[in-house]
Tab-separated table of C-alpha atoms and ligand atoms in Angstrom:
chain	number	residue	atom	x	y	z
A	1	VAL	CA	0.001	0.002	0.000
A	2	PRO	CA	1.550	3.363	-0.926
A	3	ASP	CA	1.303	6.189	1.604
A	4	ASN	CA	2.726	9.575	0.598
A	5	GLY	CA	4.716	7.711	-2.019
A	6	VAL	CA	6.195	5.295	0.516
A	7	TRP	CA	5.247	1.650	0.162
A	8	TYR	CA	4.659	-0.507	3.175
A	9	LEU	CA	3.052	-3.833	3.914
A	10	LYS	CA	-0.340	-3.258	5.427
A	11	CYS	CA	-1.517	-5.701	8.056
A	12	SER	CA	-5.063	-7.003	7.701
A	13	LYS	CA	-5.618	-7.528	11.428
A	14	PRO	CA	-8.047	-4.978	12.891
A	15	GLU	CA	-5.764	-4.121	15.829
A	16	CYS	CA	-3.043	-3.087	13.386
A	17	THR	CA	-5.114	-0.811	11.140
A	18	ASP	CA	-3.015	2.314	11.633
A	19	LEU	CA	0.368	0.761	12.242
A	20	PHE	CA	3.282	1.040	9.845
A	21	ALA	CA	4.939	-1.876	11.617
A	22	CYS	CA	3.567	-4.819	13.562
A	23	VAL	CA	4.703	-8.326	14.437
A	24	HIS	CA	2.591	-9.806	11.639
A	25	THR	CA	4.185	-7.724	8.897
A	26	VAL	CA	7.621	-8.443	10.348
A	27	ASP	CA	6.839	-12.174	10.219
A	28	ALA	CA	5.723	-11.811	6.610
A	29	MET	CA	8.947	-10.011	5.687
A	30	MET	CA	11.068	-12.665	7.364
A	31	THR	CA	9.329	-15.725	5.966
A	32	SER	CA	7.817	-14.876	2.583
A	33	PRO	CA	9.664	-16.288	-0.425
A	34	ALA	CA	10.728	-13.839	-3.132
A	35	GLU	CA	7.855	-14.712	-5.436
A	36	ASP	CA	5.214	-13.999	-2.770
A	37	LEU	CA	6.464	-10.619	-1.654
A	38	LEU	CA	7.981	-8.510	-4.388
A	39	ILE	CA	9.417	-5.243	-3.219
A	40	PRO	CA	8.408	-2.420	-5.592
A	41	SER	CA	10.818	0.131	-7.019
A	42	GLY	CA	10.796	3.381	-5.069
A	43	ILE	CA	10.772	3.883	-1.311
A	44	THR	CA	9.491	1.136	0.959
A	45	SER	CA	9.183	1.156	4.733
A	46	LEU	CA	10.310	-2.135	6.263
A	47	PRO	CA	9.095	-3.065	9.753
A	48	MET	CA	11.313	-4.328	12.581
A	49	ALA	CA	10.353	-6.078	15.805
A	50	GLY	CA	12.384	-7.249	18.777
A	51	GLU	CA	12.237	-8.258	22.411
A	52	PHE	CA	13.769	-5.673	24.736
A	53	PRO	CA	14.074	-5.150	28.482
A	54	ASP	CA	11.056	-3.375	29.884
A	55	PRO	CA	11.255	-1.494	33.192
A	56	ALA	CA	7.487	-1.787	33.533
A	57	ALA	CA	7.421	-5.551	33.123
A	58	PRO	CA	6.787	-7.780	36.110
A	59	ASN	CA	9.767	-9.844	37.247
A	60	ASP	CA	8.736	-13.042	35.548
A	61	GLN	CA	8.570	-11.355	32.167
A	62	LEU	CA	11.524	-9.080	31.717
A	63	THR	CA	11.160	-8.127	28.089
A	64	SER	CA	8.500	-6.662	25.891
A	65	GLU	CA	8.127	-6.502	22.164
A	66	LYS	CA	9.096	-3.242	20.516
A	67	LEU	CA	8.523	-2.116	16.964
A	68	GLY	CA	10.471	0.025	14.569
A	69	SER	CA	11.075	0.474	10.869
A	70	PHE	CA	13.517	1.731	8.302
A	71	LYS	CA	13.078	2.866	4.734
A	72	VAL	CA	14.854	1.571	1.689
A	73	GLN	CA	15.067	3.035	-1.775
A	74	VAL	CA	14.910	0.390	-4.489
A	75	SER	CA	16.081	1.239	-8.001
A	76	ASP	CA	14.586	0.072	-11.255
A	77	ALA	CA	16.335	-2.896	-12.821
A	78	ILE	CA	19.940	-2.082	-13.678
A	79	ASN	CA	20.423	-5.012	-16.056
A	80	ALA	CA	18.433	-7.438	-18.177
A	81	TYR	CA	18.457	-9.985	-15.382
A	82	GLY	CA	16.409	-7.691	-13.166
A	83	THR	CA	19.043	-6.834	-10.569
A	84	ARG	CA	18.136	-3.761	-8.523
A	85	LYS	CA	20.069	-1.537	-6.154
A	86	VAL	CA	18.827	-1.237	-2.582
A	87	SER	CA	19.843	1.793	-0.486
A	88	ILE	CA	18.883	2.724	3.034
A	89	VAL	CA	17.118	6.093	3.315
A	90	THR	CA	18.815	8.570	5.679
A	91	PRO	CA	18.211	12.267	6.421
A	92	THR	CA	21.015	13.058	3.949
A	93	ASP	CA	21.957	10.825	1.018
A	94	PRO	CA	20.731	7.232	0.742
A	95	ALA	CA	23.464	4.777	1.731
A	96	PHE	CA	24.020	1.868	-0.626
A	97	LEU	CA	23.148	-1.410	1.037
A	98	MET	CA	23.122	-4.223	-1.515
A	99	THR	CA	22.073	-5.385	-4.941
A	100	MET	CA	19.019	-7.564	-5.056
A	101	ASN	CA	18.193	-10.186	-7.667
A	102	PRO	CA	14.653	-11.278	-8.522
A	103	GLU	CA	15.054	-14.537	-6.591
A	104	ASP	CA	16.160	-12.790	-3.368
A	105	ALA	CA	13.569	-12.664	-0.598
A	106	ILE	CA	13.086	-9.445	1.369
A	107	VAL	CA	14.742	-11.042	4.397
A	108	SER	CA	18.035	-10.605	2.541
A	109	ILE	CA	17.662	-6.832	3.041
A	110	TYR	CA	17.500	-7.359	6.811
A	111	THR	CA	20.625	-9.495	6.651
A	112	ALA	CA	22.423	-6.798	4.651
A	113	LEU	CA	21.227	-4.115	7.067
A	114	LYS	CA	22.574	-6.049	10.031
A	115	HIS	CA	25.960	-6.414	8.385
A	116	PHE	CA	26.012	-2.772	7.284
A	117	ILE	CA	25.094	-1.388	10.719
A	118	ASN	CA	27.508	-3.643	12.578
A	119	SER	CA	30.451	-3.045	10.265
A	120	GLN	CA	30.022	0.486	8.902
A	121	VAL	CA	27.973	2.576	11.300
A	122	PHE	CA	29.811	4.106	14.240
A	123	TYR	CA	29.006	6.687	16.870
A	124	VAL	CA	30.845	9.882	15.935
A	125	GLY	CA	31.209	13.427	17.184
A	126	GLY	CA	30.260	12.851	20.803
A	127	ASP	CA	27.259	10.740	19.874
A	128	ARG	CA	26.880	7.550	21.862
A	129	PHE	CA	24.252	5.165	23.157
A	130	GLY	CA	22.369	7.355	25.594
A	131	SER	CA	22.425	10.585	23.619
A	132	CYS	CA	19.785	11.816	21.197
A	133	LYS	CA	19.239	14.943	19.119
A	134	SER	CA	15.699	14.233	17.985
A	135	PRO	CA	13.229	17.079	18.613
A	136	ASP	CA	10.757	14.440	19.845
A	137	HIS	CA	13.134	13.344	22.610
A	138	ARG	CA	11.638	14.043	26.063
A	139	MET	CA	12.810	13.825	29.659
A	140	SER	CA	10.918	10.567	30.083
A	141	THR	CA	12.582	9.264	26.915
A	142	GLN	CA	15.984	10.135	28.347
A	143	GLY	CA	15.120	8.425	31.642
A	144	LEU	CA	14.377	5.184	29.855
A	145	LEU	CA	17.443	5.618	27.651
A	146	ASN	CA	19.675	6.090	30.713
A	147	TRP	CA	18.255	2.916	32.235
A	148	LEU	CA	18.866	0.998	29.003
A	149	THR	CA	22.455	2.238	28.780
A	150	GLY	CA	23.351	-0.140	31.585
A	151	LEU	CA	21.885	-3.050	29.624
A	152	VAL	CA	23.554	-2.565	26.247
A	153	GLY	CA	26.175	-5.206	27.047
A	154	ALA	CA	23.514	-7.805	27.769
A	155	TYR	CA	21.287	-6.799	24.847
A	156	PRO	CA	23.445	-5.996	21.798
A	157	MET	CA	20.235	-5.468	19.835
A	158	LEU	CA	19.820	-2.203	21.745
A	159	GLU	CA	22.919	-0.783	20.117
A	160	PHE	CA	21.908	-2.155	16.727
A	161	TRP	CA	18.486	-0.480	16.927
A	162	ASP	CA	19.999	2.726	18.272
A	163	LYS	CA	22.367	2.880	15.304
A	164	VAL	CA	19.537	2.194	12.850
A	165	GLY	CA	17.610	5.051	14.504
A	166	LYS	CA	20.576	7.406	14.401
A	167	LEU	CA	21.360	6.532	10.784
A	168	THR	CA	17.833	6.777	9.423
A	169	LEU	CA	16.032	9.234	11.713
A	170	ASN	CA	18.679	11.056	13.756
A	171	ALA	CA	16.846	9.575	16.720
A	172	CYS	CA	17.656	7.120	19.489
A	173	VAL	CA	16.218	3.661	19.992
A	174	VAL	CA	13.561	4.886	22.447
A	175	CYS	CA	12.389	7.586	20.015
A	176	MET	CA	12.165	4.856	17.380
A	177	TRP	CA	9.957	2.742	19.666
A	178	ASN	CA	7.804	5.729	20.532
A	179	ARG	CA	7.148	6.453	16.884
A	180	HIS	CA	5.828	2.936	16.382
A	181	LYS	CA	3.620	2.618	19.415
A	182	PRO	CA	0.024	1.792	18.652
A	183	VAL	CA	-1.847	5.060	18.995
A	184	VAL	CA	-5.502	5.671	19.633
A	185	VAL	CA	-6.813	7.504	16.606
A	186	PRO	CA	-10.216	9.005	15.876
A	187	GLY	CA	-12.570	6.719	13.970
A	188	PRO	CA	-12.988	7.116	10.210
A	189	ASP	CA	-16.142	9.176	10.717
A	190	ASP	CA	-14.278	11.731	12.820
A	191	SER	CA	-11.265	12.206	10.604
A	192	GLY	CA	-12.767	11.977	7.151
A	193	LEU	CA	-9.795	9.796	6.282
A	194	GLY	CA	-11.665	6.517	6.188
A	195	SER	CA	-10.366	5.558	2.781
A	196	LEU	CA	-6.761	5.670	3.985
B	201	ZN	ZN1	-0.491	-6.823	12.404
B	202	ZN	ZN1	15.605	9.977	21.394
């Protein structure tokens, strides 16, 4: 489904109506073979999901599921075979990620992202896990971020997500989660946006 020119996989479950990312779409991205889920040329938002420590969780359940996303720009075919270039969308120039052949499933983009983030994305210029320049960053966000800073060693995925957030949104991992929280929205009758 295109939204403002950005493609994303829309979940059919009623509880996910207004979400750009949910566990179901993440599952689809991870498991669908190439022929079932063709990524269109242009910009596509890809969902992420992961289990992270949750300060609000009771002791017997120490993690909760968090959602995020990143955008990729996919070129038209660059050869007769149908190979396309996949870049990750950032606030500045897109960063080249991989080339994708018609038989490659979307999960290969996640694999390439993991490699790219872990090998080529570094904190620079005083940035670190625990800092954030996003205008949406609040005191409560920083409180949670400070708490998580002590857990980065035990949960390397925290640093991975933080770097994805910094690279793509100039925002920390908690800001990324906050952007993907299910929100209560007015019904279609109230907004006049029912067809979206
Ligand atoms: Zn869903
Ligand atoms: Zn932040």
